[in-house]
Coordinates of C-alpha atoms and ligand atoms in Angstrom, one line a residue:
M1 CA 27.2 -31.6 -74.8
Q2 CA 27.4 -35.2 -73.7
Q3 CA 28.6 -37.7 -76.3
I4 CA 27.3 -41.2 -75.9
S5 CA 29.2 -43.4 -78.3
R6 CA 29.7 -46.6 -76.3
N7 CA 27.6 -49.6 -75.2
Y8 CA 28.2 -51.6 -72.0
I9 CA 28.6 -55.2 -73.1
G10 CA 30.2 -58.1 -71.2
G11 CA 31.5 -55.8 -68.4
Q12 CA 33.2 -53.4 -70.8
W13 CA 32.4 -50.1 -72.5
R14 CA 32.7 -50.9 -76.2
D15 CA 32.5 -48.3 -79.0
S16 CA 29.2 -48.4 -80.9
T17 CA 29.7 -49.9 -84.3
G18 CA 26.5 -48.2 -85.6
N19 CA 26.9 -45.5 -88.2
R20 CA 23.9 -43.3 -87.2
T21 CA 23.6 -40.7 -84.5
R22 CA 20.6 -39.3 -82.7
Q23 CA 20.4 -36.1 -80.7
V24 CA 18.8 -35.8 -77.3
T25 CA 17.0 -32.5 -76.8
E26 CA 16.2 -30.5 -73.7
A27 CA 12.4 -30.5 -73.5
A28 CA 12.2 -26.9 -72.2
T29 CA 14.2 -25.3 -75.0
G30 CA 14.7 -27.8 -77.8
A31 CA 18.5 -27.4 -77.4
V32 CA 20.6 -30.5 -78.1
I33 CA 22.1 -31.8 -74.8
A34 CA 23.6 -35.1 -75.9
E35 CA 24.4 -37.0 -79.0
V36 CA 24.2 -40.8 -79.2
R37 CA 26.0 -43.0 -81.7
L38 CA 23.3 -45.6 -82.0
A39 CA 24.1 -49.2 -81.4
S40 CA 24.2 -51.5 -84.5
V41 CA 22.5 -54.9 -84.9
A42 CA 26.0 -56.5 -84.3
D43 CA 26.2 -54.6 -81.0
A44 CA 22.8 -55.9 -80.0
Q45 CA 23.8 -59.4 -80.8
A46 CA 27.0 -59.1 -78.9
A47 CA 25.1 -57.9 -75.8
V48 CA 22.8 -60.9 -76.0
E49 CA 25.7 -63.3 -76.3
A50 CA 27.4 -61.7 -73.3
A51 CA 24.2 -62.0 -71.3
R52 CA 23.9 -65.7 -72.3
Q53 CA 27.5 -66.5 -71.3
A54 CA 26.9 -64.9 -67.8
A55 CA 23.5 -66.5 -67.3
E56 CA 24.5 -69.9 -65.8
G57 CA 26.9 -68.3 -63.3
W58 CA 24.5 -65.6 -62.2
A59 CA 21.6 -68.1 -61.8
A60 CA 23.9 -70.2 -59.5
T61 CA 25.0 -67.2 -57.4
P62 CA 23.4 -67.5 -54.0
P63 CA 20.5 -65.1 -53.6
Q64 CA 22.2 -63.3 -50.7
Q65 CA 25.2 -62.5 -52.9
R66 CA 22.9 -61.2 -55.7
A67 CA 21.1 -59.1 -53.0
D68 CA 24.4 -57.5 -52.0
Y69 CA 25.1 -56.4 -55.5
I70 CA 21.6 -55.1 -55.9
A71 CA 21.8 -53.1 -52.7
A72 CA 25.2 -51.7 -53.8
I73 CA 23.6 -50.5 -57.1
G74 CA 20.8 -48.8 -55.1
T75 CA 23.5 -47.0 -53.0
G76 CA 25.3 -46.0 -56.2
I77 CA 22.1 -44.4 -57.6
K78 CA 21.5 -42.6 -54.3
E79 CA 24.9 -41.0 -54.5
R80 CA 24.3 -39.7 -58.0
A81 CA 20.6 -39.0 -57.5
E82 CA 20.6 -35.2 -57.9
A83 CA 22.7 -35.2 -61.1
I84 CA 20.5 -37.9 -62.7
A85 CA 17.3 -36.1 -61.6
G86 CA 18.7 -33.0 -63.4
D87 CA 19.3 -35.0 -66.6
I88 CA 15.8 -36.4 -66.5
A89 CA 14.2 -33.0 -65.8
R90 CA 16.0 -31.7 -68.9
E91 CA 15.3 -34.7 -71.2
V92 CA 11.7 -35.4 -70.1
G93 CA 10.6 -32.1 -68.8
M94 CA 9.4 -33.0 -65.3
P95 CA 9.9 -30.3 -62.6
I96 CA 13.2 -30.9 -60.8
K97 CA 11.7 -31.3 -57.3
L98 CA 9.2 -33.9 -58.6
A99 CA 11.9 -35.6 -60.7
N100 CA 14.0 -36.0 -57.5
R101 CA 11.1 -37.4 -55.6
I102 CA 9.6 -39.7 -58.2
Q103 CA 12.1 -40.3 -61.1
L104 CA 14.9 -41.0 -58.6
G105 CA 12.9 -41.8 -55.4
L106 CA 11.1 -44.8 -56.9
P107 CA 14.2 -46.4 -58.4
I108 CA 16.1 -46.1 -55.2
M109 CA 13.3 -47.7 -53.3
A110 CA 13.0 -50.4 -56.0
W111 CA 16.7 -51.5 -55.8
E112 CA 16.5 -51.5 -52.0
A113 CA 13.4 -53.6 -52.1
Y114 CA 14.7 -56.1 -54.6
A115 CA 17.8 -56.7 -52.5
R116 CA 15.3 -57.9 -49.8
H117 CA 13.0 -59.8 -52.3
A118 CA 16.0 -61.7 -53.8
V119 CA 16.5 -63.4 -50.4
A120 CA 12.9 -63.6 -49.2
F121 CA 11.5 -64.9 -52.5
A122 CA 9.7 -68.3 -52.3
W123 CA 12.4 -70.1 -54.3
Q124 CA 11.0 -73.5 -53.4
E125 CA 7.9 -74.9 -51.8
E126 CA 6.4 -78.3 -51.3
V127 CA 3.1 -79.3 -52.8
G128 CA 2.2 -82.9 -52.0
N129 CA 5.1 -85.0 -53.2
S130 CA 6.5 -82.2 -55.4
L131 CA 9.3 -79.7 -54.8
V132 CA 8.0 -76.6 -56.7
Q133 CA 11.0 -74.5 -57.6
R134 CA 11.2 -71.0 -59.1
V135 CA 14.1 -71.1 -61.5
P136 CA 15.8 -68.1 -63.2
A137 CA 14.3 -67.8 -66.7
G138 CA 17.6 -67.0 -68.3
V139 CA 18.4 -64.0 -70.5
V140 CA 16.0 -61.0 -70.3
V141 CA 15.7 -58.2 -72.9
A142 CA 14.3 -55.1 -71.3
I143 CA 12.9 -52.4 -73.6
T144 CA 11.9 -49.2 -71.9
P145 CA 10.3 -45.8 -72.7
W146 CA 11.3 -42.2 -71.9
N147 CA 8.6 -41.0 -69.6
Y148 CA 9.9 -42.4 -66.3
P149 CA 13.2 -43.7 -67.7
L150 CA 15.1 -44.9 -64.6
H151 CA 12.0 -46.0 -62.8
Q152 CA 10.8 -48.2 -65.7
I153 CA 14.4 -49.5 -66.2
S154 CA 14.7 -50.3 -62.5
A155 CA 11.4 -52.1 -62.3
K156 CA 12.7 -54.6 -64.9
V157 CA 16.4 -54.7 -64.3
A158 CA 16.4 -54.9 -60.5
A159 CA 13.6 -57.6 -60.5
A160 CA 15.4 -59.6 -63.2
L161 CA 18.7 -59.5 -61.4
A162 CA 17.0 -60.5 -58.2
A163 CA 15.4 -63.4 -60.0
G164 CA 18.8 -64.6 -61.2
C165 CA 18.4 -63.5 -64.8
T166 CA 21.0 -61.6 -66.9
V167 CA 19.8 -58.6 -68.8
V168 CA 20.2 -56.6 -72.0
L169 CA 18.6 -53.2 -71.6
K170 CA 17.5 -51.1 -74.5
P171 CA 16.3 -47.7 -73.2
A172 CA 14.3 -45.2 -75.2
D173 CA 16.7 -43.2 -77.4
M174 CA 14.9 -39.9 -76.5
A175 CA 16.0 -40.1 -72.8
P176 CA 19.0 -42.4 -72.4
L177 CA 21.1 -40.4 -69.9
S178 CA 19.9 -42.2 -66.8
A179 CA 20.5 -45.6 -68.4
V180 CA 24.1 -44.7 -69.1
A181 CA 24.5 -43.5 -65.5
L182 CA 23.0 -46.8 -64.3
A183 CA 25.5 -48.8 -66.4
E184 CA 28.3 -46.8 -64.8
I185 CA 26.9 -47.5 -61.4
I186 CA 26.6 -51.2 -62.1
D187 CA 30.1 -51.3 -63.4
A188 CA 31.4 -49.6 -60.3
A189 CA 29.4 -52.1 -58.1
G190 CA 31.5 -54.9 -59.7
L191 CA 28.7 -57.1 -61.1
P192 CA 30.2 -60.1 -62.9
A193 CA 30.8 -59.3 -66.6
G194 CA 27.8 -59.9 -68.9
V195 CA 25.1 -59.9 -66.1
F196 CA 24.0 -56.5 -67.1
N197 CA 24.4 -55.1 -70.6
L198 CA 23.3 -51.8 -72.2
V199 CA 22.7 -51.0 -75.8
V200 CA 21.8 -47.5 -76.6
G201 CA 20.1 -47.8 -80.0
S202 CA 16.9 -47.2 -81.9
G203 CA 14.0 -49.6 -81.4
S204 CA 13.1 -49.7 -85.0
E205 CA 16.7 -50.7 -85.9
I206 CA 17.7 -53.2 -83.2
G207 CA 14.4 -54.1 -81.6
D208 CA 13.6 -57.0 -83.8
T209 CA 17.1 -58.5 -83.4
L210 CA 16.8 -58.4 -79.6
V211 CA 13.2 -59.8 -79.5
C212 CA 13.9 -62.6 -82.0
H213 CA 17.3 -63.6 -80.8
P214 CA 17.3 -67.4 -80.0
E215 CA 19.4 -66.9 -76.9
V216 CA 16.8 -64.5 -75.3
D217 CA 14.3 -66.1 -72.9
V218 CA 12.1 -63.2 -71.8
V219 CA 11.2 -59.9 -73.3
S220 CA 9.9 -57.2 -70.9
F221 CA 8.5 -54.2 -72.6
T222 CA 7.0 -50.9 -71.5
G223 CA 5.7 -48.4 -74.0
S224 CA 3.0 -48.0 -76.6
T225 CA 0.3 -50.6 -77.2
A226 CA 1.2 -50.6 -80.9
I227 CA 4.9 -51.5 -80.4
G228 CA 4.0 -53.9 -77.5
S229 CA 1.7 -55.8 -79.7
H230 CA 4.3 -55.9 -82.5
I231 CA 6.9 -57.3 -80.0
A232 CA 4.5 -59.9 -78.6
A233 CA 3.7 -61.2 -82.1
L234 CA 7.4 -61.4 -83.0
A235 CA 8.3 -63.1 -79.7
A236 CA 5.6 -65.7 -80.2
R237 CA 7.5 -67.2 -83.1
S238 CA 10.2 -68.5 -80.8
V239 CA 7.7 -68.9 -77.9
K240 CA 9.3 -66.5 -75.5
K241 CA 7.9 -65.2 -72.3
V242 CA 6.7 -61.7 -72.8
S243 CA 5.5 -59.0 -70.3
L244 CA 4.0 -55.8 -71.5
E245 CA 3.3 -52.6 -69.6
L246 CA 1.3 -50.5 -72.1
G247 CA -1.0 -47.5 -72.1
G248 CA -4.1 -46.4 -70.2
K249 CA -7.2 -44.3 -70.2
S250 CA -7.8 -44.4 -66.5
A251 CA -10.9 -43.1 -64.9
A252 CA -11.8 -41.6 -61.5
I253 CA -15.4 -42.1 -60.4
I254 CA -16.7 -39.4 -58.1
L255 CA -19.7 -40.8 -56.2
D256 CA -22.4 -38.7 -54.8
G257 CA -21.4 -37.4 -51.3
A258 CA -17.7 -37.3 -52.0
D259 CA -15.6 -34.2 -51.3
L260 CA -15.7 -32.7 -54.8
A261 CA -12.9 -30.2 -54.3
Q262 CA -10.5 -32.9 -52.9
A263 CA -11.4 -35.4 -55.7
T264 CA -11.0 -32.8 -58.4
K265 CA -7.7 -31.6 -57.1
A266 CA -6.2 -35.1 -56.8
T267 CA -7.4 -36.0 -60.3
L268 CA -5.9 -33.0 -61.9
A269 CA -2.6 -33.7 -60.0
S270 CA -2.6 -37.2 -61.4
C271 CA -3.6 -36.1 -64.9
F272 CA -1.0 -33.3 -65.1
L273 CA 1.9 -35.2 -63.4
N274 CA 4.9 -35.3 -65.8
S275 CA 2.8 -33.2 -68.2
G276 CA 0.4 -36.1 -68.6
Q277 CA 3.1 -38.4 -69.7
T278 CA 2.3 -41.1 -67.2
C279 CA 0.8 -44.4 -68.1
T280 CA -1.4 -44.5 -65.0
A281 CA -2.5 -40.9 -65.2
I282 CA -6.2 -40.4 -64.3
T283 CA -7.4 -38.8 -67.5
R284 CA -11.2 -39.2 -67.3
L285 CA -13.2 -37.7 -64.5
L286 CA -16.6 -39.3 -64.1
V287 CA -19.1 -37.0 -62.2
P288 CA -22.7 -37.4 -61.2
S289 CA -24.8 -35.1 -63.6
K290 CA -26.1 -33.0 -60.7
H291 CA -22.5 -32.1 -59.7
Y292 CA -21.1 -31.6 -63.2
A293 CA -21.3 -27.8 -63.1
T294 CA -19.5 -27.6 -59.7
V295 CA -16.7 -30.0 -60.7
A296 CA -16.3 -28.3 -64.1
A297 CA -15.8 -24.9 -62.4
L298 CA -13.4 -26.3 -59.8
A299 CA -11.3 -28.1 -62.5
A300 CA -11.3 -25.0 -64.7
E301 CA -10.0 -22.9 -61.9
M302 CA -7.4 -25.4 -60.6
A303 CA -6.1 -26.1 -64.1
A304 CA -5.8 -22.4 -65.0
S305 CA -3.7 -21.8 -61.8
T306 CA -1.2 -24.5 -62.6
V307 CA 2.2 -22.9 -63.0
V308 CA 3.7 -24.0 -66.2
G309 CA 7.4 -23.3 -66.9
N310 CA 11.0 -24.5 -67.1
P311 CA 11.4 -27.7 -65.1
L312 CA 14.5 -26.3 -63.5
D313 CA 12.6 -23.4 -61.9
A314 CA 11.5 -24.1 -58.4
A315 CA 8.1 -22.5 -58.9
T316 CA 7.2 -24.7 -61.9
R317 CA 4.4 -27.3 -61.3
M318 CA 4.2 -28.5 -64.8
G319 CA 6.9 -28.6 -67.5
P320 CA 6.9 -29.2 -71.2
L321 CA 6.3 -32.4 -73.1
V322 CA 9.3 -34.6 -74.1
S323 CA 9.4 -33.7 -77.8
A324 CA 7.9 -31.6 -80.6
Q325 CA 6.2 -34.8 -81.9
Q326 CA 4.5 -35.5 -78.6
R327 CA 3.4 -31.9 -78.3
D328 CA 1.9 -31.9 -81.8
S329 CA 0.1 -35.1 -81.1
V330 CA -1.4 -33.8 -77.9
V331 CA -2.4 -30.4 -79.5
N332 CA -4.1 -32.4 -82.3
Y333 CA -6.1 -34.4 -79.7
I334 CA -7.3 -31.1 -78.1
K335 CA -8.4 -29.9 -81.5
T336 CA -10.2 -33.1 -82.2
G337 CA -12.0 -32.9 -78.8
L338 CA -13.2 -29.4 -79.6
A339 CA -14.3 -30.5 -83.1
E340 CA -16.2 -33.4 -81.5
G341 CA -18.2 -30.9 -79.4
A342 CA -16.4 -31.0 -76.0
E343 CA -16.7 -27.9 -73.9
L344 CA -13.3 -26.1 -73.3
L345 CA -13.0 -25.5 -69.6
A346 CA -9.3 -24.6 -69.4
G347 CA -6.2 -24.5 -71.6
G348 CA -6.6 -25.2 -75.3
P349 CA -4.4 -25.9 -78.3
D350 CA -2.3 -22.8 -78.3
A351 CA 1.1 -22.8 -76.6
P352 CA 1.2 -21.2 -73.2
E353 CA 2.1 -17.5 -73.3
G354 CA 5.9 -16.8 -73.2
L355 CA 6.7 -20.5 -73.6
E356 CA 6.7 -20.9 -77.4
A357 CA 10.3 -22.3 -77.6
G358 CA 10.0 -25.6 -75.7
F359 CA 7.5 -28.4 -76.2
Y360 CA 4.8 -26.9 -73.9
V361 CA 1.1 -27.6 -73.9
R362 CA -1.5 -25.7 -71.7
P363 CA -3.0 -27.8 -68.9
T364 CA -6.3 -28.5 -70.5
V365 CA -9.7 -29.6 -69.3
L366 CA -12.5 -30.6 -71.6
G367 CA -16.1 -31.0 -70.4
R368 CA -19.2 -32.8 -71.5
V369 CA -17.1 -35.4 -73.3
D370 CA -18.9 -38.3 -74.9
P371 CA -17.4 -41.5 -73.5
G372 CA -17.4 -43.1 -76.9
S373 CA -15.7 -40.2 -78.7
T374 CA -12.0 -40.1 -79.6
L375 CA -11.2 -38.1 -76.4
G376 CA -13.2 -40.4 -74.3
Q377 CA -11.4 -43.5 -75.6
E378 CA -7.8 -42.8 -76.7
E379 CA -4.7 -42.3 -74.6
I380 CA -3.5 -38.7 -75.2
F381 CA -0.3 -38.8 -73.2
G382 CA -0.5 -35.1 -72.4
P383 CA -2.0 -32.8 -69.8
V384 CA -5.6 -33.2 -71.0
L385 CA -8.4 -34.1 -68.6
V386 CA -11.9 -35.0 -69.9
I387 CA -14.9 -34.7 -67.7
I388 CA -17.8 -37.1 -68.3
A389 CA -21.2 -36.8 -66.6
Y390 CA -23.1 -39.9 -65.5
E391 CA -26.6 -40.7 -64.2
D392 CA -26.1 -43.6 -61.9
E393 CA -23.5 -45.9 -60.4
D394 CA -24.0 -48.7 -62.9
Q395 CA -23.5 -46.3 -65.8
A396 CA -20.4 -44.8 -64.1
V397 CA -18.8 -48.3 -63.8
A398 CA -19.8 -49.1 -67.4
I399 CA -18.1 -45.9 -68.7
A400 CA -15.0 -46.5 -66.6
N401 CA -14.7 -50.0 -68.0
G402 CA -15.8 -49.1 -71.5
V403 CA -12.3 -48.5 -73.0
P404 CA -9.8 -51.0 -74.4
Y405 CA -7.4 -50.3 -71.5
G406 CA -7.4 -51.2 -67.8
L407 CA -4.4 -49.9 -66.1
A408 CA -5.5 -47.7 -63.2
G409 CA -8.5 -46.1 -61.6
A410 CA -9.7 -44.1 -58.6
V411 CA -12.9 -43.9 -56.6
W412 CA -14.1 -41.1 -54.4
A413 CA -17.0 -41.5 -51.9
D414 CA -18.1 -40.4 -48.5
S415 CA -16.8 -43.6 -47.0
D416 CA -14.0 -45.9 -47.9
E417 CA -16.4 -48.9 -47.8
R418 CA -18.7 -47.4 -50.4
A419 CA -15.7 -46.5 -52.6
L420 CA -14.2 -50.0 -52.2
A421 CA -17.5 -51.6 -53.3
V422 CA -17.2 -49.6 -56.6
A423 CA -13.4 -50.2 -56.9
Q424 CA -14.1 -53.9 -57.0
R425 CA -16.3 -53.5 -60.0
M426 CA -13.5 -51.8 -62.0
R427 CA -11.5 -53.8 -64.5
A428 CA -8.0 -52.2 -63.9
G429 CA -4.8 -53.3 -62.4
Q430 CA -4.6 -50.7 -59.6
I431 CA -7.3 -48.6 -58.1
D432 CA -6.9 -45.9 -55.4
V433 CA -9.7 -45.4 -52.9
N434 CA -10.2 -41.8 -51.6
G435 CA -6.8 -40.6 -52.6
A436 CA -4.8 -43.5 -51.1
P437 CA -1.1 -43.4 -52.1
F438 CA 0.9 -45.4 -54.6
N439 CA 2.4 -48.6 -53.2
L440 CA 5.6 -49.8 -54.9
Q441 CA 5.3 -53.3 -53.4
A442 CA 1.9 -53.9 -54.9
P443 CA 1.6 -55.6 -58.3
F444 CA 1.6 -53.1 -61.2
G445 CA 0.1 -53.8 -64.6
G446 CA -2.9 -53.8 -66.7
F447 CA -6.1 -55.6 -67.8
G448 CA -7.0 -55.7 -71.5
Q449 CA -4.8 -53.7 -73.8
S450 CA -2.9 -52.2 -70.9
G451 CA -0.7 -55.2 -70.9
V452 CA 0.3 -58.6 -69.8
G453 CA 2.1 -59.5 -66.6
R454 CA 2.9 -57.5 -63.5
E455 CA 5.8 -55.5 -62.2
N456 CA 7.0 -54.3 -58.8
G457 CA 7.5 -56.1 -55.5
R458 CA 7.8 -59.8 -55.4
Y459 CA 5.2 -60.0 -58.2
G460 CA 7.7 -58.4 -60.5
M461 CA 10.1 -61.3 -60.0
E462 CA 7.5 -63.9 -61.0
E463 CA 7.9 -62.6 -64.6
F464 CA 11.5 -63.7 -64.7
V465 CA 11.3 -67.2 -63.3
E466 CA 10.1 -70.6 -64.6
L467 CA 8.4 -73.0 -62.4
R468 CA 9.9 -76.5 -62.1
S469 CA 8.1 -79.3 -60.3
I470 CA 10.3 -82.2 -59.1
Q471 CA 8.3 -85.2 -58.0
M472 CA 9.8 -87.1 -55.1
P473 CA 8.9 -90.6 -54.1
R474 CA 6.0 -90.4 -51.6
R475 CA 7.1 -90.5 -48.0
A476 CA 5.2 -92.7 -45.7
P477 CA 2.6 -90.8 -43.6
A478 CA 4.0 -89.9 -40.2
Ligands
NAP501 P1 7.3 -46.7 -78.1 O1 7.5 -46.3 -79.6 O2 6.4 -47.8 -77.8 O3 8.7 -46.9 -77.5 C1 9.0 -47.6 -76.3 C2 10.3 -48.4 -76.4 O4 10.1 -49.3 -77.5 C3 11.5 -47.5 -76.8 O5 12.6 -48.0 -76.2 C4 11.5 -47.7 -78.3 O6 12.8 -47.4 -78.8 C5 11.2 -49.2 -78.4 N1 10.8 -49.6 -79.8 C6 10.3 -48.8 -80.8 N2 10.1 -49.6 -81.9 C7 10.5 -50.8 -81.5 C8 10.5 -52.1 -82.3 N3 10.1 -52.2 -83.5 N4 11.0 -53.2 -81.6 C9 11.4 -53.1 -80.3 N5 11.4 -52.0 -79.6 C10 10.9 -50.8 -80.2 O7 6.7 -45.4 -77.4 P2 7.1 -43.9 -77.7 O8 7.4 -43.7 -79.1 O9 8.2 -43.6 -76.8 O10 5.8 -43.2 -77.3 C11 4.7 -43.3 -78.2 C12 3.4 -43.4 -77.4 O11 3.5 -44.6 -76.5 C13 3.1 -42.3 -76.4 O12 2.4 -41.3 -77.0 C14 2.3 -43.0 -75.4 O13 0.9 -43.1 -75.8 C15 2.8 -44.4 -75.3 N6 3.7 -44.6 -74.2 C16 3.2 -45.3 -73.1 C17 4.0 -45.5 -72.0 C18 3.6 -46.3 -70.9 O14 4.2 -46.2 -69.8 N7 2.5 -47.0 -70.9 C19 5.3 -45.0 -72.0 C20 5.8 -44.3 -73.2 C21 4.9 -44.1 -74.2 P3 13.2 -46.0 -79.4 O15 12.9 -45.0 -78.4 O16 14.6 -46.1 -79.8 O17 12.3 -45.8 -80.6
MG502 MG1 8.8 -44.6 -80.7

């Protein structure tokens, strides 16, 4: 069992001064795989102070030099990728092959990309008689969740370092192993002391200290809407920049004439990815009434044939959920859906056969869901797809937009042009037309209660800079 008893502060591994421990469990079995001595408030304060001390020097470091460090960190992650993917598969429950491809593949790409963005970024431009400069914002606190732990960390930390900011990272205490590995990699890359700091602690214990600390300039958070809203309110007291990546209830619209089998298959894949613990998961499938029966039958059959099992088995397509609490919450949602009159097309509230030990939930499809019902409105964060029938395109768009969230979406049609026309009516941060792939360089974030700000690509760096306009005496026209 791994013991995590130190934080990485000011370029050193320092013993945690907290007096509480937390156990990290294996999602597939419930077995304890690591024990964390949680960071104290004093540890959190020390981390912020270390980041503050390093801020001026890091901001003044030439972008190319920052880029070299960032590239070295990417290489370091690549070298340890398999072991880290194994840790994440155990903590979070994602099948190992997918964990390798997504949980590690995305971070490696992100660090490589931010090495380029650090140099290519529009640090300064001229507007009339002004020099408009992008200036590192200072000290960043990054608070991240457990579902794609290293990806969510990298989206913030690599972008902040590229932008010339120093960082204090507080990862989710349920899945901290990849964060510890990253700190070791950063240490080996020889980053100047204090540029990156890690505190492994509980959000409810040290979160407020980090968010309210006067030496913190930016708070970048990914997680639940409830905690995001709490953090934004706290940060407002000292007028900090805040970016929030929150939940979603994303819809796919199948238009008449689309390939029903292809659209249904891709929607289920998105919904069940990481056992539904994906903020951009497509969890509502909007289908023309006349095709409802066909799509319901397709979805039922595909969901029932999804191989659920231990994430370390090569045959597994869907693993368990991260914790007993998440499993219970999802099971309760399924029960609520049935009580609200939804039609059970696949899965259900009982544990999958033979998998009673870990935190498993059956891949579930609920049909004839009322868009205004609990299951039509709330983020479930589990493998539960709801199918909603609609009469015409206007109604489909209204249903898709009729939730408090606006993170992602998808449109399926017989032509890309027709799908694009509907995509442009959707109020969401990223929309896929006819199954187009995810693009890590495009801005990522949400409308409405899905958040504030954008991550990824050069857009991600914008969250970590301040704009400064310097007016120069007008030059005579040439
Ligand atoms: P969460 O409670 O929002 O946790 C996210 C991060 O915030 C964790 O690092 C957490 O630390 C920290 N945190 C908790 N309380 C805090 C506070 N008062 N101040 C500062 N930071 C604090 O999310 P969760 O408990 O992991 O999951 C709950 C629900 O959130 C899920 O069911 C899902 O709906 C949603 N969620 C969404 C996303 C997404 O990507 N949009 C990701 C994860 C979860 P600790 O882990 O130490 O508590
Ligand atoms: Mg929590």
